[in-house]
Tab-separated table of C-alpha atoms in Angstrom:
chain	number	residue	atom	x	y	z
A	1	UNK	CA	32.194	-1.774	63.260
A	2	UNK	CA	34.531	1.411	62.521
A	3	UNK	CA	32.573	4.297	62.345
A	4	UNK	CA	33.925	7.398	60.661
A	5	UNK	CA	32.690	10.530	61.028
A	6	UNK	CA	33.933	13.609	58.989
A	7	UNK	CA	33.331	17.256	59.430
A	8	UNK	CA	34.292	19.015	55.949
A	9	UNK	CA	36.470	21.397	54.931
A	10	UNK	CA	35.559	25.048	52.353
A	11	UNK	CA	36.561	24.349	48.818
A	12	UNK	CA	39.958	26.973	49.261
A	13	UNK	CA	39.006	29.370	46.412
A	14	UNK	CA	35.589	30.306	48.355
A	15	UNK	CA	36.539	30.320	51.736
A	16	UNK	CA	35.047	33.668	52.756
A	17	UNK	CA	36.239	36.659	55.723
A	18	UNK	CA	33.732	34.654	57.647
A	19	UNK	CA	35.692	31.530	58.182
A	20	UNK	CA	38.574	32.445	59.525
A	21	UNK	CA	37.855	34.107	62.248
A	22	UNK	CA	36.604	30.632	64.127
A	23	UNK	CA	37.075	27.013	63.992
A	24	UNK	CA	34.460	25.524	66.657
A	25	UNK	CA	34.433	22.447	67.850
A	26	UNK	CA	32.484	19.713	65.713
A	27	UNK	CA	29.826	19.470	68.379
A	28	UNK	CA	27.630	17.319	65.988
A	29	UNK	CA	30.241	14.492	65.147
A	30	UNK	CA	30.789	14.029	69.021
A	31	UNK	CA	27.424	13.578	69.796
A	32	UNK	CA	27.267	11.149	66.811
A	33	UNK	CA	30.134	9.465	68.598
A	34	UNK	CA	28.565	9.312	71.586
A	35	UNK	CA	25.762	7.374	69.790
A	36	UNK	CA	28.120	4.903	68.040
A	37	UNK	CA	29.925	4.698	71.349
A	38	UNK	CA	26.681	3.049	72.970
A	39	UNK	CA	26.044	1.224	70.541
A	40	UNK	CA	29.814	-1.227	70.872
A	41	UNK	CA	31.476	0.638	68.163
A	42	UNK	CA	34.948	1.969	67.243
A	43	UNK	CA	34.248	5.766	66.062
A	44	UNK	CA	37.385	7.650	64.588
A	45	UNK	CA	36.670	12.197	64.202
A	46	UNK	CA	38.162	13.703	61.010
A	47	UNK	CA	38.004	17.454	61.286
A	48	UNK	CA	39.215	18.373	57.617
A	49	UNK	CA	39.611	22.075	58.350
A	50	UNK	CA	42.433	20.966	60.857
A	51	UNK	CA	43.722	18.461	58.390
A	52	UNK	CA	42.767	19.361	54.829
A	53	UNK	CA	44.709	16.724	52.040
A	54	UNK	CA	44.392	13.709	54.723
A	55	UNK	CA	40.611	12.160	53.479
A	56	UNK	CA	42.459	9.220	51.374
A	57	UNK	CA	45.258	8.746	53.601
A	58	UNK	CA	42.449	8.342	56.759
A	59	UNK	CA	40.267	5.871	55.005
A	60	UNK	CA	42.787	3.803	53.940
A	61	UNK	CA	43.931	3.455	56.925
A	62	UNK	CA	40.680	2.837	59.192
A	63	UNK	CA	39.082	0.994	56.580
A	64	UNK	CA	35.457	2.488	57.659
A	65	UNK	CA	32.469	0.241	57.406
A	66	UNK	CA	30.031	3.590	57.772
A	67	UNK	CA	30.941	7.394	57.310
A	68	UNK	CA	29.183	10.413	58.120
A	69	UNK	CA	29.267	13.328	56.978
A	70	UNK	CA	27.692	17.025	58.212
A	71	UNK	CA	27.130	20.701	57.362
A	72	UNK	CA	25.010	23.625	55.738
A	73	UNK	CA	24.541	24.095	52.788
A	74	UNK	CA	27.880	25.432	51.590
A	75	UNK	CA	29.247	21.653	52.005
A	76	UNK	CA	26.664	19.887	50.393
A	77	UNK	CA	29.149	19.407	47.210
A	78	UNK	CA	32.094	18.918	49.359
A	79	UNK	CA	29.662	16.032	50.741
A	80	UNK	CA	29.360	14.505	47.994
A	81	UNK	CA	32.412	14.101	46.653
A	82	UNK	CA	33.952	13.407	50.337
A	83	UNK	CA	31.412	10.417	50.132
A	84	UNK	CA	32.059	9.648	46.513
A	85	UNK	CA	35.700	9.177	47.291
A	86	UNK	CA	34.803	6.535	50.059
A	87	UNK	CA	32.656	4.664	48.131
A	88	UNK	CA	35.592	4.371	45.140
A	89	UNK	CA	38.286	3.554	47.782
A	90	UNK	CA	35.708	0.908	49.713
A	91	UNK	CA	32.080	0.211	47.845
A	92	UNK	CA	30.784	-1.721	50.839
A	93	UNK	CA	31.018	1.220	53.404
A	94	UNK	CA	27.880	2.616	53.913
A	95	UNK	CA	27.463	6.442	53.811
A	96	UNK	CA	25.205	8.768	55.818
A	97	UNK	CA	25.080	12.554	55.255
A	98	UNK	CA	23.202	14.695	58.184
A	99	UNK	CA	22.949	17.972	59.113
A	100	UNK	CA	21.331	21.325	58.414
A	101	UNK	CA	20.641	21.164	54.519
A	102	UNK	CA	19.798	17.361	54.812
A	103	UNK	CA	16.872	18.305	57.215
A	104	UNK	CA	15.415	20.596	54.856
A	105	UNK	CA	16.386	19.925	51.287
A	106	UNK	CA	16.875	16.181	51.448
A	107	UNK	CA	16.818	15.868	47.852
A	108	UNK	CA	20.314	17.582	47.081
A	109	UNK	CA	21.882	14.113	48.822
A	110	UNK	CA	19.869	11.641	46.689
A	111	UNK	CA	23.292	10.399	44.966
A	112	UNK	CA	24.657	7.254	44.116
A	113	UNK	CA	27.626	7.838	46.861
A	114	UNK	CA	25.009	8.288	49.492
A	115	UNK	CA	22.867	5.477	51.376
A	116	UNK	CA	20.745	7.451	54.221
A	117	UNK	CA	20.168	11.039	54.612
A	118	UNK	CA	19.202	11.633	58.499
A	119	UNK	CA	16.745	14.227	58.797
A	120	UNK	CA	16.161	16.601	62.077
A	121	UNK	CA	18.013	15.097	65.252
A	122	UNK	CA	20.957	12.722	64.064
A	123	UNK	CA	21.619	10.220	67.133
A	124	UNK	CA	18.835	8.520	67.635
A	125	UNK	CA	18.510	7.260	63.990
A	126	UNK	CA	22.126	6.963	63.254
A	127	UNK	CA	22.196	4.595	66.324
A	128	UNK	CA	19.395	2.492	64.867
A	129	UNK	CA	20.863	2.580	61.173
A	130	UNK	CA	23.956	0.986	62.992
A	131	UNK	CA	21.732	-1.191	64.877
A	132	UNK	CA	20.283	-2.811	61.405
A	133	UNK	CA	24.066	-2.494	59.236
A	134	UNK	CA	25.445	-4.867	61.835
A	135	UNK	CA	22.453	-7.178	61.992
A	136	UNK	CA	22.986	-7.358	58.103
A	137	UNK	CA	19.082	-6.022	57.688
A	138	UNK	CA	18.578	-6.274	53.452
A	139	UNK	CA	15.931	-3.898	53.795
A	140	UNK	CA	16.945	-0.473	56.292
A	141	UNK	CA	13.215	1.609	56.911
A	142	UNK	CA	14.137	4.596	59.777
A	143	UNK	CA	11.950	6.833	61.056
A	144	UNK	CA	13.104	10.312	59.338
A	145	UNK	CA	15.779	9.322	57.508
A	146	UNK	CA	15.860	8.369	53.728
A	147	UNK	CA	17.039	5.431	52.379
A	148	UNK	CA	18.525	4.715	48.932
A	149	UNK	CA	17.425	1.198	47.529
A	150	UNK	CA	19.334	-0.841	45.104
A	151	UNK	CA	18.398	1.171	42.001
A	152	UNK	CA	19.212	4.326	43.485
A	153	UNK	CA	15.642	5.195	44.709
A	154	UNK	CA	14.894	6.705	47.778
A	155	UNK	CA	12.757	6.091	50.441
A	156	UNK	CA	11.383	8.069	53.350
A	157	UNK	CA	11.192	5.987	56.915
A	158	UNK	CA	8.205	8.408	58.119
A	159	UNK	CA	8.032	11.104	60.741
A	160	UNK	CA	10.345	10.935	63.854
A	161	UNK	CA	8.962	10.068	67.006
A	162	UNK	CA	8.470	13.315	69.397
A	163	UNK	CA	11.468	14.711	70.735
A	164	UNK	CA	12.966	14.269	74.027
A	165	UNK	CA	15.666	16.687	75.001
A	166	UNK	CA	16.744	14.781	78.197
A	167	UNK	CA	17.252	11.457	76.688
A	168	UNK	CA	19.765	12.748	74.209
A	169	UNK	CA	23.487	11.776	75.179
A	170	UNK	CA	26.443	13.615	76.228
A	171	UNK	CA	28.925	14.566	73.327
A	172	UNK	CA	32.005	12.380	73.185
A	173	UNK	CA	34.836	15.089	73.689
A	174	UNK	CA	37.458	12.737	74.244
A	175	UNK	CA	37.150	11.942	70.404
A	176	UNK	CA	38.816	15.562	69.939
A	177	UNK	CA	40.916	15.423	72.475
A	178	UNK	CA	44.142	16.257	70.751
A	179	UNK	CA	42.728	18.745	68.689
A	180	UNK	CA	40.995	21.222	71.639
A	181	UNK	CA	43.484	23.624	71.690
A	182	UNK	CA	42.397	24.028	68.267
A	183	UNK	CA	38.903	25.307	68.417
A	184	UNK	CA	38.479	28.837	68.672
A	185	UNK	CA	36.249	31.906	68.158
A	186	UNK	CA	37.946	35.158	67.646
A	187	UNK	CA	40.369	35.297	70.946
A	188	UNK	CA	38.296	33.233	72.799
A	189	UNK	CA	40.860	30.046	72.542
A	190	UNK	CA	40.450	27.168	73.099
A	191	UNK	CA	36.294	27.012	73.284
A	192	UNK	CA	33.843	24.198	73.804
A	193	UNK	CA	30.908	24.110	72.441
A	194	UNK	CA	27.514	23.221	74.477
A	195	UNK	CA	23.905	22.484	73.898
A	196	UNK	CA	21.673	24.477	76.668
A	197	UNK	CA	18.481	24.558	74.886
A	198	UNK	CA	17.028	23.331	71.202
A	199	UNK	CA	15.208	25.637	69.340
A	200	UNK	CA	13.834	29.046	68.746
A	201	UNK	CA	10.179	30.267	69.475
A	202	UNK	CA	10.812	33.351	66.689
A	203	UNK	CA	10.358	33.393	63.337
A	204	UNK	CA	12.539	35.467	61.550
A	205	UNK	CA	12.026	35.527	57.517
A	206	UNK	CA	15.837	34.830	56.998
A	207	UNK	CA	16.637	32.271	59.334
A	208	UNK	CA	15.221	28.623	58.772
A	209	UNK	CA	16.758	27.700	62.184
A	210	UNK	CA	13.274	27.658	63.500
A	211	UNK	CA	11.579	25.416	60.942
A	212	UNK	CA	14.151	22.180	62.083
A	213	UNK	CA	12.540	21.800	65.261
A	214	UNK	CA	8.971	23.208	64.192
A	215	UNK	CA	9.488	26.494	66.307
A	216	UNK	CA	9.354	24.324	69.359
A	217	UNK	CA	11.885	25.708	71.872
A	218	UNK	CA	12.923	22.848	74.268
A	219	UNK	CA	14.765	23.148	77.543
A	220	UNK	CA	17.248	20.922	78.996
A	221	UNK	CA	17.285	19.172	82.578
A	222	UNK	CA	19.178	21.979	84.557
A	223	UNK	CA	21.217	19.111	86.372
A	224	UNK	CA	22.037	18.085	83.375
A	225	UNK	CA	23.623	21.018	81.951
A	226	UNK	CA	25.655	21.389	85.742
A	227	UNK	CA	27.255	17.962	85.316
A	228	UNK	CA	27.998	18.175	81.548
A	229	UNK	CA	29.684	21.956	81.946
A	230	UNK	CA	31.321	20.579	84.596
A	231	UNK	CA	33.191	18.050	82.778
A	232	UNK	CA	34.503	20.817	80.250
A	233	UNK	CA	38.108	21.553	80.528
A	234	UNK	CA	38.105	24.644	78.739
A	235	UNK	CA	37.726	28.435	80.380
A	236	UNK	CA	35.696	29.589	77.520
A	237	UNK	CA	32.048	27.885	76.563
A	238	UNK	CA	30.046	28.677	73.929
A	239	UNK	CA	26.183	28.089	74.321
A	240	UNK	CA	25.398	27.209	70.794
A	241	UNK	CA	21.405	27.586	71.838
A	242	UNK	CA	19.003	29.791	69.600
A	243	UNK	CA	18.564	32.124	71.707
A	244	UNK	CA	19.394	31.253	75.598
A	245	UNK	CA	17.804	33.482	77.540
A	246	UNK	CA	14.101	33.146	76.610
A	247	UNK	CA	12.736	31.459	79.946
A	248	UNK	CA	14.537	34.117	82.463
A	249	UNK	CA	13.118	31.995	85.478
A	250	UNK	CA	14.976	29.263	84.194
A	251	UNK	CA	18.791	31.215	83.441
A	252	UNK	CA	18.233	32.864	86.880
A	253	UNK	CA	18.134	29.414	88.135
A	254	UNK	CA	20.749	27.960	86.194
A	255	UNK	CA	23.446	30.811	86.980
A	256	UNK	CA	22.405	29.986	90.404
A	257	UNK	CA	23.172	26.498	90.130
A	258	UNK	CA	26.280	27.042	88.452
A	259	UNK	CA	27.520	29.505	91.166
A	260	UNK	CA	26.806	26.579	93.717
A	261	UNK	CA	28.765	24.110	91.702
A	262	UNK	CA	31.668	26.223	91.896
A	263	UNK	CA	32.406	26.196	88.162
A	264	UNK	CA	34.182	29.117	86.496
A	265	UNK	CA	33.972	29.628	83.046
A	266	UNK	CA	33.938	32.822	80.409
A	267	UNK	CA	30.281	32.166	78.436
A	268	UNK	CA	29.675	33.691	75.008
A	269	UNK	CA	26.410	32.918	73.485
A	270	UNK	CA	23.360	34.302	70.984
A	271	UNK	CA	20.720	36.468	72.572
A	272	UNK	CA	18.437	38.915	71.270
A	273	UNK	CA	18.611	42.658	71.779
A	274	UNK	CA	14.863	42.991	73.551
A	275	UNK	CA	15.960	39.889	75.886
A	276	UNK	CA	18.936	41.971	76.787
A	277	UNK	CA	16.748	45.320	77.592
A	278	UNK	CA	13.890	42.955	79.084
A	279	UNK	CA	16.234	41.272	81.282
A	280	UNK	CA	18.692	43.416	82.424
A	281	UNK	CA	18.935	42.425	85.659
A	282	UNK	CA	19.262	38.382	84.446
A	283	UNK	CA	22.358	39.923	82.282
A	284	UNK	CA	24.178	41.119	84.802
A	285	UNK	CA	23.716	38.137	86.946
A	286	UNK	CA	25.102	36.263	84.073
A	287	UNK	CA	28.110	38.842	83.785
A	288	UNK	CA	28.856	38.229	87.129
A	289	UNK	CA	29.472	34.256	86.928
A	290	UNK	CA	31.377	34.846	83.625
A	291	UNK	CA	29.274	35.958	80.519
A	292	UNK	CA	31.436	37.681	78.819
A	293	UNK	CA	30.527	38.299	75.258
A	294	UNK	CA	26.725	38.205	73.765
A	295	UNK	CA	26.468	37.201	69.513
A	296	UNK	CA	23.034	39.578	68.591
A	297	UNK	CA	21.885	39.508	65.266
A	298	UNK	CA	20.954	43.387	64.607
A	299	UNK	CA	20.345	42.597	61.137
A	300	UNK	CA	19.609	46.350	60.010
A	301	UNK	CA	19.987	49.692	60.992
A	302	UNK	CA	16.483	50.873	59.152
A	303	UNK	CA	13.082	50.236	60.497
A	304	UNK	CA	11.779	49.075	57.049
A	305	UNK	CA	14.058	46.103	57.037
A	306	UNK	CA	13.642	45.108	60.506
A	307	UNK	CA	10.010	44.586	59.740
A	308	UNK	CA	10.736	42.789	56.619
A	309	UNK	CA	12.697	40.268	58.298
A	310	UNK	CA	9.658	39.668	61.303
A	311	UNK	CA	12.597	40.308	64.118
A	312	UNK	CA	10.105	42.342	66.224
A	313	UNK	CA	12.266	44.905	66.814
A	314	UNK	CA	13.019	48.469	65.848
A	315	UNK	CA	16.190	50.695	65.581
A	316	UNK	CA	15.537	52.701	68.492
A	317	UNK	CA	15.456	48.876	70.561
A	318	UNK	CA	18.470	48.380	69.237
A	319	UNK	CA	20.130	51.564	70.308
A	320	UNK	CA	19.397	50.731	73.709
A	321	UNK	CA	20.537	47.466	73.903
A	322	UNK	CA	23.652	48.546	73.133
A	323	UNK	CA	24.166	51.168	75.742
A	324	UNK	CA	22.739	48.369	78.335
A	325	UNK	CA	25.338	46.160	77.319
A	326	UNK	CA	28.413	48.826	77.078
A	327	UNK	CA	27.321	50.070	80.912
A	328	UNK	CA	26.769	46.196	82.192
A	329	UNK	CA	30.298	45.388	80.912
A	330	UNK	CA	29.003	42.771	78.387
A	331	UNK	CA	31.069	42.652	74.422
A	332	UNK	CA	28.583	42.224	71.957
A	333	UNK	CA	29.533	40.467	68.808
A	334	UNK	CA	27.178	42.112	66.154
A	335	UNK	CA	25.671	40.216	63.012
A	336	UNK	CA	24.796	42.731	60.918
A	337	UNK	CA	23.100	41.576	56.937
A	338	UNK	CA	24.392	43.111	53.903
A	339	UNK	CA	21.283	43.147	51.615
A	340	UNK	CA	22.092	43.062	47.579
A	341	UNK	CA	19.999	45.977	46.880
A	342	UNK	CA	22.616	47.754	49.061
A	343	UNK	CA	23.788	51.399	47.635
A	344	UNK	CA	26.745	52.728	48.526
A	345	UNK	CA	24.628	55.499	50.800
A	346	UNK	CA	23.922	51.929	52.669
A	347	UNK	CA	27.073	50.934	53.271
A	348	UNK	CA	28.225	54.594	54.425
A	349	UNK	CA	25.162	54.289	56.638
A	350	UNK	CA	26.111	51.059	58.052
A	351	UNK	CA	29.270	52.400	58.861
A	352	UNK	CA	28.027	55.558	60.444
A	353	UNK	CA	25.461	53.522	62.451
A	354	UNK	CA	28.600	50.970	64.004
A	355	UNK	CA	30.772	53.827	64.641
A	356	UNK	CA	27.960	56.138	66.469
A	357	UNK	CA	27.141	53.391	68.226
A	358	UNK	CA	30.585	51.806	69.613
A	359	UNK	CA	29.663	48.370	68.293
A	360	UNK	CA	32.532	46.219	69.383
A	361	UNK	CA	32.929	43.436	67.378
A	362	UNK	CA	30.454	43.814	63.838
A	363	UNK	CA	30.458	40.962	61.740
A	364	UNK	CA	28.687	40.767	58.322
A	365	UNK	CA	26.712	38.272	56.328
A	366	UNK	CA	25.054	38.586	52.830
A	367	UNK	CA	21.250	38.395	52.754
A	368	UNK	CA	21.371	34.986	51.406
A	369	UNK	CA	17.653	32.848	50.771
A	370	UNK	CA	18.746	29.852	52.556
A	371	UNK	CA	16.744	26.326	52.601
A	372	UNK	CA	13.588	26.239	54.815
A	373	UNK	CA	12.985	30.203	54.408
A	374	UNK	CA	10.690	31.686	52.025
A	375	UNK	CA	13.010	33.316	50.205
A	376	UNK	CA	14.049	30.090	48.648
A	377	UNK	CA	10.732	28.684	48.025
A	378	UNK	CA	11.859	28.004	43.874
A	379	UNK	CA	15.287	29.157	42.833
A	380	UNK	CA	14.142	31.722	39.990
A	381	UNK	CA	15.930	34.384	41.791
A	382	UNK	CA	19.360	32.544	42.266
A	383	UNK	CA	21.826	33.478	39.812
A	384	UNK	CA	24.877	31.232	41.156
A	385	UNK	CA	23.544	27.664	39.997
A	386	UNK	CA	25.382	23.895	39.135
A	387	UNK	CA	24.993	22.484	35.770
A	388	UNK	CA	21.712	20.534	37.020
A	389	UNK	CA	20.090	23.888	37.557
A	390	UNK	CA	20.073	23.215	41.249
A	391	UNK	CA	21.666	26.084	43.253
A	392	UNK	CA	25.830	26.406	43.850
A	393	UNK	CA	25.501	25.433	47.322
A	394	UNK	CA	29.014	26.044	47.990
A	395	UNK	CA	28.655	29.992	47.630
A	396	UNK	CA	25.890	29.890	49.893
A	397	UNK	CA	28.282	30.605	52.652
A	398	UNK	CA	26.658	34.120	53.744
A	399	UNK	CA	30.051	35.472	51.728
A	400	UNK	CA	28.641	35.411	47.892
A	401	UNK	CA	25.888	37.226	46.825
A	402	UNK	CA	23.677	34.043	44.860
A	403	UNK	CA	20.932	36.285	43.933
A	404	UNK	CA	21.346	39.866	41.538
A	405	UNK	CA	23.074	42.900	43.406
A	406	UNK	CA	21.750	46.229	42.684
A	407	UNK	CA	25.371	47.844	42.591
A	408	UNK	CA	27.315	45.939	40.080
A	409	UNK	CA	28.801	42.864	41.488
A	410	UNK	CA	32.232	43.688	41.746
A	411	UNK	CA	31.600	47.061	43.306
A	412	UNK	CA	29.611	45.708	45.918
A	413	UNK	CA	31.721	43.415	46.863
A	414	UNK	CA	34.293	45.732	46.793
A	415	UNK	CA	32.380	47.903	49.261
A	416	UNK	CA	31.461	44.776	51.880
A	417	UNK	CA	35.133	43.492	52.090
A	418	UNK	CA	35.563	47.456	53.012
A	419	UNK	CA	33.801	46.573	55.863
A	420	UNK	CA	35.554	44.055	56.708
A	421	UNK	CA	38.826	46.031	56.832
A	422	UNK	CA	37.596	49.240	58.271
A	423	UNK	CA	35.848	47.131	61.177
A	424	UNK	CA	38.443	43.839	61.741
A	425	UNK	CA	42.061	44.955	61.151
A	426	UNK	CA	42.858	41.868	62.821
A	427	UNK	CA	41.369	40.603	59.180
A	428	UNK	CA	44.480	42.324	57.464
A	429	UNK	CA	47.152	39.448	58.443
A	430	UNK	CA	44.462	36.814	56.529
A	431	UNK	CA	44.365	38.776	53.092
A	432	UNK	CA	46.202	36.067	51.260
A	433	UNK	CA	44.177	33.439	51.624
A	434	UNK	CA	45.832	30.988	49.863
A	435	UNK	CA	49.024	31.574	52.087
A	436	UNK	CA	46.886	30.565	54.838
A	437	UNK	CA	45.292	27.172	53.376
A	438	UNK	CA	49.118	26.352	52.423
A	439	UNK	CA	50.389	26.975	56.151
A	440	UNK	CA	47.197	24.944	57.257
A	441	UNK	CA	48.189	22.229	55.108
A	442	UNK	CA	51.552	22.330	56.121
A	443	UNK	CA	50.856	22.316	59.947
A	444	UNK	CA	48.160	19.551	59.705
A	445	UNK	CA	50.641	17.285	57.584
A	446	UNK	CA	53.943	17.985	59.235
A	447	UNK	CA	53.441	19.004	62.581
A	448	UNK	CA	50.068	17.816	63.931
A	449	UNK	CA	48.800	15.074	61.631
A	450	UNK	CA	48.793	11.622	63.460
A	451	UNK	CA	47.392	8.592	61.841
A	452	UNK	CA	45.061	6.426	63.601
């Protein structure tokens, strides 16, 4: 069978600061490709934020017999009309939509234009939902993943059988082979992206990350990890783990291990300010084999909302962990939440905070409640919502507030895209935003598009 797999592209008049300072590599798709590999099929990679304008053009031409689609929550209505397009170019091709917001709000995908929604960990079921489609099954029943019947009903396969880390396969990266020197994060160009652990053992009230693998926090085979980063071509490697460093025996090992195998690479990856102060000397192991740059969610600057959002943590922690990382020689690419009951005394304090403290790369979300958090338990307090009453997913791209600001809207957001430019001045060449979705269509259609 031909198996397309599509990662979507931002609607161009919401495309926030946020996205265009990194285009990773669609890690998901090429382990999804790897699956469909194994299993004796032909799988074609769309990356529509390299090639925006080419969906109709592509499925024409491949003539898929199933398409999958991923993403949060800010593409679940790009989704569904990416899948609704497919299904009124060619009915018979079976649709599968997986990812973040499928795995916890399911229902948003129970459409017409979809047939399974893949819940949790995608390969293993997509490979057995291919297994049945090409057996010509009448009646498809997989373990977590839904299934839409002939009058548009869904049906849940049950619970997914434990998870095993090891047995998952290696991403296909030769699917994106001629689009690598694409993927970037800031300067770090071109970067590949890499699985060293699954899940998070915190619970932080904003984050939902947690809930997907049921705050289990599983750890790969280290020879594993050796022979998969050794196959990366690129200098820079992104660990795309929860938070790395929580077993320290383990990343003392593994930068062992990786000093033995004689790779050298430039590492960026998400780590919490207490690991950093708890493991100093693990960090500047680390630094020595090539960590360059840490991405640690500070969240706030007061006590009051550090305890609100469980991290554990208080100012005075995060103070220090910055000095430990300015005198190890470690970058530290800061996530810091813009709450909507932000004053402008918060914003001047946020400021004052980043500059006292010689942050060197702060980066800035809106407090957003996001699926699988309490925050989001009904939608009362979401302002931004469809016609169906169901949430505007597509502002839920940390860039929007969806919920009431206590500064009037247009004066807070006036104040946090004053961040942006008083922080990233390398922001200032992407304030016309619709220049750059023209030159990206222009590039993808003149210079780099190739059809299949």
């Amino acid at each position: 069978m031909r198996i397309l797999l599509i990662q979507p592209d931002s609607p161009a008049e919401i495309i926030g600061w946020g996205d265009l300072g990194a285009i990773a590599e669609p890690l998901a798709l090429e382990y999804l490709s790897a699956g469909a590999q194994l299993e004796g099929h032909e799988a074609k990679l769309l990356d529509l934020r390299l090639y925006p304008g080419t969906l109709l053009q592509e499925i024409k031409a491949f003539k898929p017999d199933v398409a999958a689609v991923t993403g949060y929550s800010m593409h679940v209505l790009r989704n569904l009309e990416i899948c609704r397009q497919i299904k009124n170019l060619i009915p018979n091709c079976y649709t599968l939509a997986g990812g973040h917001h499928a795995t916890l709000l399911p229902a948003d995908f129970f459409e017409p234009e979809i047939d399974f929604v893949v819940t949790g960990e995608g390969v293993t079921p997509f490979r057995t939902i291919l297994r049945l489609i090409e057996k010509g099954a009448k009646s498809i029943s997989v373990p977590a993943v839904w299934t839409r019947d002939p009058n548009n009903k869904f049906h849940f396969g049950g619970e997914a059988p434990p998870f095993e880390i090891d047995n998952l396969v290696f991403p296909n990266r030769k699917i994106t082979a001629n689009d690598r020197n694409e993927y970037y994060i800031d300067w770090m160009r071109p970067i590949a992206l890499m699985r060293n652990t699954v899940g998070c053992p915190y619970r932080c009230s904003f984050c939902s990350l947690w809930k997907i693998m049921d705050g289990r926090y599983y750890k790969r085979e280290l020879s594993q990890v050796i022979e998969e980063l050794a196959a990366i071509q690129e200098d820079f490697v992104f660990f795309v783990d929860d938070e790395a460093f929580v077993d320290n025996n383990r990343m003392f090992k593994l930068a062992a291990a990786i000093k033995d195998a004689g790779i050298k690479k430039k590492y960026f990856t998400y780590c919490r300010i207490d690991t950093l102060i708890r493991s100093r000397k693990l960090m500047e192991e680390w630094h020595e084999i090539g960590l360059e740059r840490l991405f640690i969610g500070i969240e706030s600057i007061t006590d009051e909302e550090l305890l609100d959002y469980n991290k554990r943590l208080r100012v005075a922690q995060v103070e220090e962990g910055l000095r430990a990382a300015r005198e190890i020689g470690i970058k530290v690419f800061a996530g810091f939440i813009v709450h909507p009951n932000y004053t402008e005394r918060s914003f001047k304090r946020l400021v004052n905070f980043i500059e006292h403290n010689k942050v060197d790369y702060p980066s800035f979300t809106i407090w957003t409640p996001l699926p699988g958090t309490d925050a989001l338990k009904s939608f009362d307090e979401v302002i931004e919502r469809q016609p169906n009453g169901r949430p505007n997913w597509e502002l839920f791209d940390l860039q929007h507030p969806v919920t009431k600001t206590r500064l009037p809207r247009e004066k807070f957001m006036r104040e946090y895209h004053k961040l942006h430019k008083v922080f990233a001045p390398q922001y200032a060449e992407h304030r016309d935003l619709n220049r750059i979705i023209e030159n990206r269509k222009r590039r993808s259609q003149h210079e780099q598009y190739q059809p299949w």
